[in-house]
mmCIF file of C-alpha atoms and ligand atoms in Angstrom:
data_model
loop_
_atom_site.group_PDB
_atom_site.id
_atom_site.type_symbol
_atom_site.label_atom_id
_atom_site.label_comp_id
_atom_site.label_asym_id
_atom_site.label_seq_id
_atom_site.Cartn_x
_atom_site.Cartn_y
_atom_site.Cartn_z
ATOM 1 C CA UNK A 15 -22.073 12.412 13.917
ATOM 2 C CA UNK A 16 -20.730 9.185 15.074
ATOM 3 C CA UNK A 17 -16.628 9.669 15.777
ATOM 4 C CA UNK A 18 -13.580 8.282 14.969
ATOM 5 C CA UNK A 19 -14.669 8.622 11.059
ATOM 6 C CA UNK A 20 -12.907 8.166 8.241
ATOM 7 C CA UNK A 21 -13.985 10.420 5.240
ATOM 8 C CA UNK A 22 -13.112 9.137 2.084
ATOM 9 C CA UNK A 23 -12.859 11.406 -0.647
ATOM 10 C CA UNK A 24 -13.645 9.262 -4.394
ATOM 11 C CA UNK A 25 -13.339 12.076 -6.711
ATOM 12 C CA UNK A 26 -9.723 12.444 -5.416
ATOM 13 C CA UNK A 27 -8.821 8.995 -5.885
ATOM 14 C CA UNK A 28 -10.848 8.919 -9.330
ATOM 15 C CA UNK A 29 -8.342 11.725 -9.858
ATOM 16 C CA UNK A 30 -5.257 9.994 -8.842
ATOM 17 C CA UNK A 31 -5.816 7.420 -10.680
ATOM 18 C CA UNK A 32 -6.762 8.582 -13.964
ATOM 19 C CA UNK A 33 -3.806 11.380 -13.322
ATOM 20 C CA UNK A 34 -1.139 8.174 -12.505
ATOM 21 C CA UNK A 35 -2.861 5.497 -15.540
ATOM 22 C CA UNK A 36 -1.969 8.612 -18.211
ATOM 23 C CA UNK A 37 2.002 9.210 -16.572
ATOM 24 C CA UNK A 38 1.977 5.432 -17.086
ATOM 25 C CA UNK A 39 0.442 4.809 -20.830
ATOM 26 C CA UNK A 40 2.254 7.431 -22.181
ATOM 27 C CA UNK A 41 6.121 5.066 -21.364
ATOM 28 C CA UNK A 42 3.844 2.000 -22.320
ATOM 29 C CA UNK A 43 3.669 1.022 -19.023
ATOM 30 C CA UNK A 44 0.371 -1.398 -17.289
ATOM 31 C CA UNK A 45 -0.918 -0.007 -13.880
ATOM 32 C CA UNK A 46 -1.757 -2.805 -11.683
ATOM 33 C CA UNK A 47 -3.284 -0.496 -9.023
ATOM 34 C CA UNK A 48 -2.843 -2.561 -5.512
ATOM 35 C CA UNK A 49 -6.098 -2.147 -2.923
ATOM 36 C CA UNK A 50 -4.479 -4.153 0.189
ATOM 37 C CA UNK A 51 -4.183 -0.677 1.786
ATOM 38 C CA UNK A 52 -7.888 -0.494 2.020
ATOM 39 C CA UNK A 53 -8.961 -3.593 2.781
ATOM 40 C CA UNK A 54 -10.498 -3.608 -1.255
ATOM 41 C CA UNK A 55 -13.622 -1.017 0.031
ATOM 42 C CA UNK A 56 -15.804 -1.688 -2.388
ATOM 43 C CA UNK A 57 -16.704 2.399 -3.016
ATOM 44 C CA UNK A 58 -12.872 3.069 -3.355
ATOM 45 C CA UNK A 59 -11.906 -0.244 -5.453
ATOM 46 C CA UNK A 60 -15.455 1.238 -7.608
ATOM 47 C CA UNK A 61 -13.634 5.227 -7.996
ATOM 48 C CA UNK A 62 -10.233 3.090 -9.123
ATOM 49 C CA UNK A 63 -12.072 1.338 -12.020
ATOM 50 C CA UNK A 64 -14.031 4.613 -12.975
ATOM 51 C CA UNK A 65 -10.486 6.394 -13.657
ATOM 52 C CA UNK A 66 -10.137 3.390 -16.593
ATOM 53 C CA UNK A 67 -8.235 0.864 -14.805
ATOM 54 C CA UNK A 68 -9.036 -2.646 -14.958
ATOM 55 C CA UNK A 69 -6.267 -4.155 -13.346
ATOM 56 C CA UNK A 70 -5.964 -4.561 -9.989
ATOM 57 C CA UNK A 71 -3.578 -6.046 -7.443
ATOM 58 C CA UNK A 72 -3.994 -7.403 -3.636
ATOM 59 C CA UNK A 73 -1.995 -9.461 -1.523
ATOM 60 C CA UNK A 74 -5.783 -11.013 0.611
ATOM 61 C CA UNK A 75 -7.391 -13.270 -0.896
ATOM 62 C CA UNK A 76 -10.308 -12.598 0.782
ATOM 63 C CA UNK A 77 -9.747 -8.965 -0.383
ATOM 64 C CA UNK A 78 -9.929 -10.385 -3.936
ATOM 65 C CA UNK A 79 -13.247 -12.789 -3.711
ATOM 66 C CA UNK A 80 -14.747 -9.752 -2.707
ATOM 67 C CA UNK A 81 -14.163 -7.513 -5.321
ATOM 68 C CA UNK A 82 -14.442 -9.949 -7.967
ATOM 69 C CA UNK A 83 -17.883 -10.803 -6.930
ATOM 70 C CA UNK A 84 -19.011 -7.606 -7.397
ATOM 71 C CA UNK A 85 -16.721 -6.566 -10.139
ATOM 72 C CA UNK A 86 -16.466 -9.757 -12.352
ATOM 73 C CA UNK A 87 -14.644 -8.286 -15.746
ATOM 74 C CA UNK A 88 -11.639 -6.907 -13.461
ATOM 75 C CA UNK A 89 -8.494 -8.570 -13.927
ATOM 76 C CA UNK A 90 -6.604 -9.124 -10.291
ATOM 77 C CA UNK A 91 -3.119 -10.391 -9.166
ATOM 78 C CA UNK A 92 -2.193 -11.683 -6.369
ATOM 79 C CA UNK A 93 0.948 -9.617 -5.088
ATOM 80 C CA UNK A 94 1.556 -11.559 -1.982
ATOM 81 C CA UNK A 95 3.728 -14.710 -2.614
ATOM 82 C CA UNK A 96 0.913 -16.978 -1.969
ATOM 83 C CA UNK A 97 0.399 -19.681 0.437
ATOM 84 C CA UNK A 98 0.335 -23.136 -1.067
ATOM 85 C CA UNK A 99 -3.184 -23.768 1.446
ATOM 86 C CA UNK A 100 -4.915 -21.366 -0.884
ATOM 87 C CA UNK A 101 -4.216 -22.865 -3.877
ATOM 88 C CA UNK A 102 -7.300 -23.460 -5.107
ATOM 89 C CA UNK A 103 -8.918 -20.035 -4.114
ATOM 90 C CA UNK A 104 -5.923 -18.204 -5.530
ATOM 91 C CA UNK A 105 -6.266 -20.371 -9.041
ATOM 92 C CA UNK A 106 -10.390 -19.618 -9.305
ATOM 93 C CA UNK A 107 -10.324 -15.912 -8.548
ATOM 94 C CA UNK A 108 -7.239 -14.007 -9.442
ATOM 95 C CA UNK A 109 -5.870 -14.331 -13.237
ATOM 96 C CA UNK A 110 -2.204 -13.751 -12.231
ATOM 97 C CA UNK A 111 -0.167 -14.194 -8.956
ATOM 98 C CA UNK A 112 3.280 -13.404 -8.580
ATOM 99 C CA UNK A 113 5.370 -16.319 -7.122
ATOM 100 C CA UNK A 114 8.940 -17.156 -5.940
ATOM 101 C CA UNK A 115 9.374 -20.292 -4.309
ATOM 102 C CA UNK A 116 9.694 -23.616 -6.194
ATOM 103 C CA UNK A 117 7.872 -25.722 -4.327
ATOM 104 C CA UNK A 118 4.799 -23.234 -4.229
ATOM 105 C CA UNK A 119 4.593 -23.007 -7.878
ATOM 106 C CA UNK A 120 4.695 -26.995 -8.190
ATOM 107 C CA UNK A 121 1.939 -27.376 -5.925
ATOM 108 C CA UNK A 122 -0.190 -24.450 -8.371
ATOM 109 C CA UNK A 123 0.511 -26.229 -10.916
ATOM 110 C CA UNK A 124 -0.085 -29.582 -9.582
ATOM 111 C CA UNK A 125 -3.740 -27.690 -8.170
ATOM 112 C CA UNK A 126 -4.729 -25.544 -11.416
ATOM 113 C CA UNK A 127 -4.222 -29.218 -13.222
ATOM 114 C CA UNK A 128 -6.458 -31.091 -11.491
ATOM 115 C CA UNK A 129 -9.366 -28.033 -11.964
ATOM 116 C CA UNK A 130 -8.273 -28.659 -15.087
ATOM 117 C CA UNK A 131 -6.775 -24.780 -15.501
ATOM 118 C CA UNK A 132 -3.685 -23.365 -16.661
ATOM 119 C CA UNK A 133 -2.576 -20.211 -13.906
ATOM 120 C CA UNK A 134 -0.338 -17.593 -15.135
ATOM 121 C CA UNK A 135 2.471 -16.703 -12.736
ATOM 122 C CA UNK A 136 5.417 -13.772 -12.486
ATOM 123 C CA UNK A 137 8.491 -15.297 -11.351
ATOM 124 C CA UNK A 138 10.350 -12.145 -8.670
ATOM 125 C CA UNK A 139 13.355 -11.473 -8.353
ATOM 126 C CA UNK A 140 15.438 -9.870 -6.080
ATOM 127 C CA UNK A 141 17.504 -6.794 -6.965
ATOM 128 C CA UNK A 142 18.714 -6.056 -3.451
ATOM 129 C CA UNK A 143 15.805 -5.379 -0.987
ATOM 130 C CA UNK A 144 16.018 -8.773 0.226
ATOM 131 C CA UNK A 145 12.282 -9.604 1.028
ATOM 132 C CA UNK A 146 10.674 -11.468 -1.610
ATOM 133 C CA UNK A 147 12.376 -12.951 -4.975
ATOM 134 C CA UNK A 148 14.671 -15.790 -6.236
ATOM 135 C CA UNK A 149 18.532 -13.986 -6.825
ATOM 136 C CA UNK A 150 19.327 -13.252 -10.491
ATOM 137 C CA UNK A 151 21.866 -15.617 -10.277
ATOM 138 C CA UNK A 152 19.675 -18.580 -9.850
ATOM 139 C CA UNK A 153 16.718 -17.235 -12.210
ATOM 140 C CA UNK A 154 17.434 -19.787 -14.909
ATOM 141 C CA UNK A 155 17.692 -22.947 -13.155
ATOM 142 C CA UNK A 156 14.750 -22.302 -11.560
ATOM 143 C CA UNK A 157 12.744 -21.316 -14.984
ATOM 144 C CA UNK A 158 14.227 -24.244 -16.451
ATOM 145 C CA UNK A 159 12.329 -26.324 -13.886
ATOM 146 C CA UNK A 160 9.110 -23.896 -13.803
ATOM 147 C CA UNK A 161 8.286 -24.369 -17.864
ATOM 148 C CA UNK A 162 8.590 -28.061 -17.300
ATOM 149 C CA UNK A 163 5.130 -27.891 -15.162
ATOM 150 C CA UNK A 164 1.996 -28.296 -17.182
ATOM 151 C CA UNK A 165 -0.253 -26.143 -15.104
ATOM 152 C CA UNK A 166 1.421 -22.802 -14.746
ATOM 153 C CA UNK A 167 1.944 -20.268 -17.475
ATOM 154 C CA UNK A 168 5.472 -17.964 -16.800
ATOM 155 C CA UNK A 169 4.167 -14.858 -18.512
ATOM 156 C CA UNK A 170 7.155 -12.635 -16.942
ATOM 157 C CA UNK A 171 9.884 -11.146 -14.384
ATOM 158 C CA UNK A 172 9.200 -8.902 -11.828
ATOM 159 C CA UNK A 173 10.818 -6.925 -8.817
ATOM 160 C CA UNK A 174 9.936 -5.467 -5.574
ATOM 161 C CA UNK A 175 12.002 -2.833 -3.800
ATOM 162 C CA UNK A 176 11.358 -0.248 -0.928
ATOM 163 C CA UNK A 177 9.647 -2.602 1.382
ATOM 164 C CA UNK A 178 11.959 -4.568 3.970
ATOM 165 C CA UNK A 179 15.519 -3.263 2.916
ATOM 166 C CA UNK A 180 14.082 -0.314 1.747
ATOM 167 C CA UNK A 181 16.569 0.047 -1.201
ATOM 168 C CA UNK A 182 14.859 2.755 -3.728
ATOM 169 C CA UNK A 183 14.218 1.400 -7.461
ATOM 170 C CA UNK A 184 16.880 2.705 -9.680
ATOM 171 C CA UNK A 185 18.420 2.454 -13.639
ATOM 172 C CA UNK A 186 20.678 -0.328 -12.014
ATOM 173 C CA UNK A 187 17.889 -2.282 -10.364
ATOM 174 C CA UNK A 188 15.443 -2.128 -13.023
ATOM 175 C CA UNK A 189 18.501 -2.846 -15.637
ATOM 176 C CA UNK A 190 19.116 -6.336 -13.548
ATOM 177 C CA UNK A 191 15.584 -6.917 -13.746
ATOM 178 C CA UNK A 192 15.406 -6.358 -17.693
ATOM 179 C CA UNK A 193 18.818 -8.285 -18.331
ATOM 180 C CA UNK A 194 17.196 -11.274 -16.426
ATOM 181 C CA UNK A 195 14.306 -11.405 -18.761
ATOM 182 C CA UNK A 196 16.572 -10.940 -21.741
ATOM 183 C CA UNK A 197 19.278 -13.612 -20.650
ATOM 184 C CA UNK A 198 15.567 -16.236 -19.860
ATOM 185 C CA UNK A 199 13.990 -15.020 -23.279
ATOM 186 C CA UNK A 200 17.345 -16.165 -24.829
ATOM 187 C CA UNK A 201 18.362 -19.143 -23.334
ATOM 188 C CA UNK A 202 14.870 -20.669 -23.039
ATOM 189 C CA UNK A 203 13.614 -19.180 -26.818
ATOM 190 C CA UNK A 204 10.316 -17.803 -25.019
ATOM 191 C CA UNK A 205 8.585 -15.089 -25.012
ATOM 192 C CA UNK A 206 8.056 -13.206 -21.533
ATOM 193 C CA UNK A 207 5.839 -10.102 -22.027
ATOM 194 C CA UNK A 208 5.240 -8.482 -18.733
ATOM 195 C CA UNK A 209 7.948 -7.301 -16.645
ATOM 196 C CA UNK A 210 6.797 -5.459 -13.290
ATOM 197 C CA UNK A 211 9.047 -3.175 -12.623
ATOM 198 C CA UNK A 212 7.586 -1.959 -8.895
ATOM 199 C CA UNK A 213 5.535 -0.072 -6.573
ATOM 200 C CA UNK A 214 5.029 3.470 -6.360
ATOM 201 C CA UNK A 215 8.573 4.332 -5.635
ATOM 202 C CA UNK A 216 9.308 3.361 -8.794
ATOM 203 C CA UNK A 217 7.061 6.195 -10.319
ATOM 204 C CA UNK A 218 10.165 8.610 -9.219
ATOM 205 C CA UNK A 219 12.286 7.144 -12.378
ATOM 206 C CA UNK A 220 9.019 7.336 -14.574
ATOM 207 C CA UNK A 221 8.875 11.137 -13.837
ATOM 208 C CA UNK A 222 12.301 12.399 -14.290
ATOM 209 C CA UNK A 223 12.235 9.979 -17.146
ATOM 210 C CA UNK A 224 14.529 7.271 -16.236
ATOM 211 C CA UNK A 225 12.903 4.472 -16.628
ATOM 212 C CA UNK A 226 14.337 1.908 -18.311
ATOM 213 C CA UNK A 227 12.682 0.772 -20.865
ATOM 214 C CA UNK A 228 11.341 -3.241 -21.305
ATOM 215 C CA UNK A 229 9.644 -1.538 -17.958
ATOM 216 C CA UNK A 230 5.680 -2.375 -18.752
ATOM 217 C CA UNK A 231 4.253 -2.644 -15.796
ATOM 218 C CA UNK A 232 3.706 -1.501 -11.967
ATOM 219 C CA UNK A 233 2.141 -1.951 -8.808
ATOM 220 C CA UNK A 234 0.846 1.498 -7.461
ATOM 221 C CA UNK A 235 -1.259 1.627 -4.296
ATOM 222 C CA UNK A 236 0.475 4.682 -1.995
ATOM 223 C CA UNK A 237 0.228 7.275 -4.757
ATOM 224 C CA UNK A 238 -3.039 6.900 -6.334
ATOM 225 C CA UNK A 239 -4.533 6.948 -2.332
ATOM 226 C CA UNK A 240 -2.420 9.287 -0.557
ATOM 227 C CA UNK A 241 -0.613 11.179 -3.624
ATOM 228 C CA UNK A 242 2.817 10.418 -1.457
ATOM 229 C CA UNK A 243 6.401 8.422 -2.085
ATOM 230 C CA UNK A 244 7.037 7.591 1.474
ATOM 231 C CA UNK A 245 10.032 5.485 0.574
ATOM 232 C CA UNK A 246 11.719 8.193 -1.578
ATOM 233 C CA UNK A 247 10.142 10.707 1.223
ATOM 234 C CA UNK A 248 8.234 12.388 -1.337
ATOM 235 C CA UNK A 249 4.912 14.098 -1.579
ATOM 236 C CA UNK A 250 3.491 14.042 -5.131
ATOM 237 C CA UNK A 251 2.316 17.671 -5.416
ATOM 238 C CA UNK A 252 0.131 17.154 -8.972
ATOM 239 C CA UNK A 253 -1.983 14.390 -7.168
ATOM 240 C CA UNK A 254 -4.151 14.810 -4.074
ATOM 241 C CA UNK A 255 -3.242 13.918 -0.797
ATOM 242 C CA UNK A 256 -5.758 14.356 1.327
ATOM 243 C CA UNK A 257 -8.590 11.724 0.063
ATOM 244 C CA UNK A 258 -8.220 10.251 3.176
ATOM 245 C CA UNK A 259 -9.672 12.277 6.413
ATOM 246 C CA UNK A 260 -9.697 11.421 9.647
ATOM 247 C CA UNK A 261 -12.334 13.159 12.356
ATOM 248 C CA UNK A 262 -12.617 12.658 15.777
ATOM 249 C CA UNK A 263 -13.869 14.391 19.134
ATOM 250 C CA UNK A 264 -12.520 16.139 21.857
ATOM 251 C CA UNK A 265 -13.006 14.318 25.549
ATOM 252 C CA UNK A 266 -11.232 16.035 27.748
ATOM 253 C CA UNK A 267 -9.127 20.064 27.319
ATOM 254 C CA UNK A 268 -7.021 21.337 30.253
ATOM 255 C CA UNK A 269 -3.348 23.564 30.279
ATOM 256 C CA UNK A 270 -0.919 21.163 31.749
ATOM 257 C CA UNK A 271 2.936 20.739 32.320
ATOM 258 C CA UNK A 272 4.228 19.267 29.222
ATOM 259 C CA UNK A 273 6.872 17.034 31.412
ATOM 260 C CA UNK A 274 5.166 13.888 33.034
ATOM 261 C CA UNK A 275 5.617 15.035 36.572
ATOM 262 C CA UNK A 276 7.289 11.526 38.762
ATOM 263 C CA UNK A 277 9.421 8.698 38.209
ATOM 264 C CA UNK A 278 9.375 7.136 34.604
ATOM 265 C CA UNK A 279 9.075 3.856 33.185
ATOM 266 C CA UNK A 280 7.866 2.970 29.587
ATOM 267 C CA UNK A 281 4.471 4.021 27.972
ATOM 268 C CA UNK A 282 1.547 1.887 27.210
ATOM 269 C CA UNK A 283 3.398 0.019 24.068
ATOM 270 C CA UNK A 284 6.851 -0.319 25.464
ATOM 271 C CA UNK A 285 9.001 2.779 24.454
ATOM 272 C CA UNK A 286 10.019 5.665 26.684
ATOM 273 C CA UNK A 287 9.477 9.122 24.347
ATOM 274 C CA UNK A 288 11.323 12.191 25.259
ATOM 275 C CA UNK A 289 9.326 14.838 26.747
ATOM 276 C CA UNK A 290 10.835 18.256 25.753
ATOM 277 C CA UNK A 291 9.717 21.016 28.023
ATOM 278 C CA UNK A 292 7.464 23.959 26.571
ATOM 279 C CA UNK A 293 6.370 24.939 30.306
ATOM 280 C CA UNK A 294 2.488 25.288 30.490
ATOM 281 C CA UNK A 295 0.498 23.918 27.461
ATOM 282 C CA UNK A 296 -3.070 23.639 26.202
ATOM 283 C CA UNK A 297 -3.775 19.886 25.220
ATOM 284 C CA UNK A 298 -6.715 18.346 23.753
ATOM 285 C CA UNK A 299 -7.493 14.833 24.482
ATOM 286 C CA UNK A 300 -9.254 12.852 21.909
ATOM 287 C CA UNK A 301 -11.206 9.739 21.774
ATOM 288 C CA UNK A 302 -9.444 7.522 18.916
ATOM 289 C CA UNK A 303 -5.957 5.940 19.738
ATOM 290 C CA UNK A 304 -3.372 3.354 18.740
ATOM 291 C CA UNK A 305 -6.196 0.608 18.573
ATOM 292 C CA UNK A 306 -7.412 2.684 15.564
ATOM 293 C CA UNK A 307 -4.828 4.129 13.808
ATOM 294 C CA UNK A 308 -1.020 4.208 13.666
ATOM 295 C CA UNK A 309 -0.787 7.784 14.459
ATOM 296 C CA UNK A 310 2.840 8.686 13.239
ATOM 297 C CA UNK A 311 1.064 8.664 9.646
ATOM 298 C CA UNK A 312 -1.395 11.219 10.851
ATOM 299 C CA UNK A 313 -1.197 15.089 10.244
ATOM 300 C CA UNK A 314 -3.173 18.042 11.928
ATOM 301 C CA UNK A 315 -5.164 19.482 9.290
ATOM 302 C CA UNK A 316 -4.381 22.638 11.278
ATOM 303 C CA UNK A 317 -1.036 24.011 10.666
ATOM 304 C CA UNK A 318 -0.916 25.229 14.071
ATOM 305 C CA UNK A 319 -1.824 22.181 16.315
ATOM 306 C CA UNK A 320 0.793 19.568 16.671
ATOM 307 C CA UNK A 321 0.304 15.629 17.799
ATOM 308 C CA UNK A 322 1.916 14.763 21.712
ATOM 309 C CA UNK A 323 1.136 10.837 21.601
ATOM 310 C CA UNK A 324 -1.427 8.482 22.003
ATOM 311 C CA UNK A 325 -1.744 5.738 24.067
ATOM 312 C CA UNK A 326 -4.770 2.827 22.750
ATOM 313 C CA UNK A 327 -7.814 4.498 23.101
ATOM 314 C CA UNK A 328 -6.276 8.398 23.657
ATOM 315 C CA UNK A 329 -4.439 10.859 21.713
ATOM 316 C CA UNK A 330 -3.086 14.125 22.800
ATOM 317 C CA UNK A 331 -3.319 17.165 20.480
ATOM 318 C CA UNK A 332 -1.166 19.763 21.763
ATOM 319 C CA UNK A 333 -4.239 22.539 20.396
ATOM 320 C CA UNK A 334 -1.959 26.263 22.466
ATOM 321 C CA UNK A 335 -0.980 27.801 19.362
ATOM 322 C CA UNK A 336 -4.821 27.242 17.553
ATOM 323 C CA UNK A 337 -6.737 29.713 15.934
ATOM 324 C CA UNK A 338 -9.623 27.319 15.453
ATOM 325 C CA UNK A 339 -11.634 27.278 19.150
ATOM 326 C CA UNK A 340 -11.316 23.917 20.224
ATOM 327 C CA UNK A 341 -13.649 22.811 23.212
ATOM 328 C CA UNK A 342 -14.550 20.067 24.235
ATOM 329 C CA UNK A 343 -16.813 18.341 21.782
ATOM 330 C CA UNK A 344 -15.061 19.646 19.379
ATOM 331 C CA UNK A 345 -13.808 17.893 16.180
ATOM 332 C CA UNK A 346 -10.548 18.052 14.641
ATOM 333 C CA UNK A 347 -9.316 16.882 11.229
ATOM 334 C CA UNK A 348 -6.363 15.041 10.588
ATOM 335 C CA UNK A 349 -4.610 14.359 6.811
ATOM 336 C CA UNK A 350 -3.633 10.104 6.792
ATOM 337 C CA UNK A 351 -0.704 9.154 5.184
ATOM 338 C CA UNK A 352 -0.768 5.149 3.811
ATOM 339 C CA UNK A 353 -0.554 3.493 6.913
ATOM 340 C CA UNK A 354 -2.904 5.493 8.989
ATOM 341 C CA UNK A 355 -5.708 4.380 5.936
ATOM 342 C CA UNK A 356 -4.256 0.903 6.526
ATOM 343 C CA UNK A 357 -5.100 0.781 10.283
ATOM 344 C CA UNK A 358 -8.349 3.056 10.145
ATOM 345 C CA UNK A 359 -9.425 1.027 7.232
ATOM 346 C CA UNK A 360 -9.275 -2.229 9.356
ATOM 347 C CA UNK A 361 -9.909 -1.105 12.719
ATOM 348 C CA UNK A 362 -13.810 -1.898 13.625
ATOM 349 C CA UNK A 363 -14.255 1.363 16.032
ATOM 350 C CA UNK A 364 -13.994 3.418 12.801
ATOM 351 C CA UNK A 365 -16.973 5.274 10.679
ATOM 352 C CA UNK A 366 -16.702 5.633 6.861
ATOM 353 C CA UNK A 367 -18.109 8.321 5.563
ATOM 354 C CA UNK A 368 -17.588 8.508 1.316
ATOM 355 C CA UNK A 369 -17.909 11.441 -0.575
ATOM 356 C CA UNK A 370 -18.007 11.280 -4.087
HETATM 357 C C1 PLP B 595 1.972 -3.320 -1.426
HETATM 358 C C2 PLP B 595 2.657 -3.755 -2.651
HETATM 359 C C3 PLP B 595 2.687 -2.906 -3.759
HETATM 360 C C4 PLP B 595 2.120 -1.488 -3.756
HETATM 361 O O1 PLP B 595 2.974 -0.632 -3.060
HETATM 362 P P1 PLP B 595 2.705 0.960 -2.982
HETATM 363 O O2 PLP B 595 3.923 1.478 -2.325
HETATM 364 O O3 PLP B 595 1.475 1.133 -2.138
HETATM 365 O O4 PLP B 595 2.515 1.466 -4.349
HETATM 366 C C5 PLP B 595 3.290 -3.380 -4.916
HETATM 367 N N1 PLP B 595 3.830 -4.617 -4.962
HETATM 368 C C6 PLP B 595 3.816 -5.467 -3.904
HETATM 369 C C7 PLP B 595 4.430 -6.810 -4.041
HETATM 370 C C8 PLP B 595 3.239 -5.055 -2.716
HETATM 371 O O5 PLP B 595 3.234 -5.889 -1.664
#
């Protein structure tokens, strides 16, 4: 078996999904279920549309051309606010994009004109994280100017929280979002049907049932993969989260000192860790490292064996307490939380192994 792998495990994100689409129809509510974590695998993006979703969202375009080449019928958004350079790619493959800046959605427009296409956009705006999104404030000068342009179709509102300020989604959030609609619907006698209310974080409001509604649709990557609410710091116990393995070998098992013995500078990406002292210990060295994975997101499969640190290509399993025998040669399991998929999903050095 060829090490560092990364075992993929469909019928648990089949599982997830189909378990998050049916929270979501039954408050009316669209998944748009975002592959960007994945780099759009084609095997994982094919156990999403098995659960019965056909909407899918990525912020790579060449993520997108991908999967619509091989999945044609799927509808796909592009949830990165997109550059104006790939205008014309953006316009040809995706059916929606969600946009904030003016002079971005004149140059669509100007673009999906001369291919002689209309492109539907979501205007964002910001409730308080402070990443992307124009302010609610400004929302209907800048509509007033958007349904002037010929080649762009405004077919709603939507938000983003939990990302760079990491503010959570609540009632007063999603309310701002829903009175921005109303006040545009009003003042400009339109019609705006969608209104995105979110990423998975926002699935905390769905579930204790305080959503408010005019919510129809969200953005859910982290919970149908990993079956976790890392901004709310939840795990979502009804969904899987373990579809994502990682395996890889022992290279080297000694009992060492577990304080760095001489005098210290800064480790191999610029921090100095604390080394608290546990006297003697039995450490496992294996052959995967930062280069891989981000290894924060990664947990022992084995209650009993706990992570030391990694450096690029190493990373130390402290394996004294293990039941398990662990030699060298050995393989040990770890559980990946979102952004350990993200990096072992794009890093080269890794196997994929799929089980269905
Ligand atoms: C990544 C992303 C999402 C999905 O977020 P999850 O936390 O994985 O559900 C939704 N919307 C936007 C704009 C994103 O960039």
């Amino acid at each position: 078996m060829y090490t560092p792998v990364l075992e993929v495990n469909l019928g648990k994100i089949r599982y997830n999904a189909q378990k998050i689409k049916k929270i979501c129809e039954k408050s009316n509510i669209e998944v748009c279920a975002v592959t960007k974590g994945f780099c759009a695998d084609l095997n994982i993006v094919e156990a999403i549309i098995d659960s019965g979703i056909d909407f899918l969202g990525d912020s790579r375009i060449q993520n997108i051309i991908k999967v619509k080449k091989k999945f044609p019928h799927v509808k796909y958004m592009m949830i990165r606010i997109p550059k104006i350079s790939e205008a014309e790619e953006v316009i040809n493959y995706t059916d929606i994009s969600l946009q904030s800046q003016l002079e971005v959605i004149e140059a669509y427009s100007q673009k999906a004109m001369s291919m002689g296409k209309v492109h539907n956009i979501i205007l964002m705006i910001d409730v308080g994280d402070l990443r992307e999104g124009v302010m609610p404030e400004d929302a209907e000068e800048m509509v007033g100017k958007i349904l002037a342009m010929k080649g762009v179709n405004l077919l709603g509102v939507g938000m983003n929280v939990g990302c760079y300020g990491s503010i959570i989604p609540t009632v007063e959030n999603a309310t701002i979002l829903i009175d921005v609609r109303n006040r545009l619907e009003k003042t400009f006698n339109i019609k705006l049907p969608v209104v995105s209310g979110g990423a998975t974080c926002s699935l905390k409001l769905l579930r204790e049932n305080k959503m408010p509604k005019g919510i129809n649709n969200l953005r859910i990557g982290e919970a149908i993969l990993v079956g976790e609410d890392s901004t709310n710091g939840i795990m979502l116990e009804d969904l899987y989260q373990d579809a994502f393995i990682l395996k890889a070998e022992v290279i080297e098992l000694r009992e060492k000192p577990s304080v760095p013995i001489g005098e210290r500078g800064y480790d191999a990406f610029g921090n100095q860790p604390e080394y608290p002292d546990k006297g003697i210990r039995k450490r496992a060295i294996l052959a995967v490292g930062r280069q891989d994975v981000r290894i924060e997101a990664l947990t022992p499969i084995c209650p009993d064996m706990e992570i030391l640190g990694a450096s690029s290509d190493h990373l130390i399993v402290d394996v004294t307490e293990s039941k398990e025998k662990v030699e060298p040669g050995s393989i040990i399991a770890f559980r990946c939380g979102y952004s350990a998929m993200l990096s072992l999903t794009t890093s080269p050095y890794v196997e994929k192994a799929f089980i269905s």
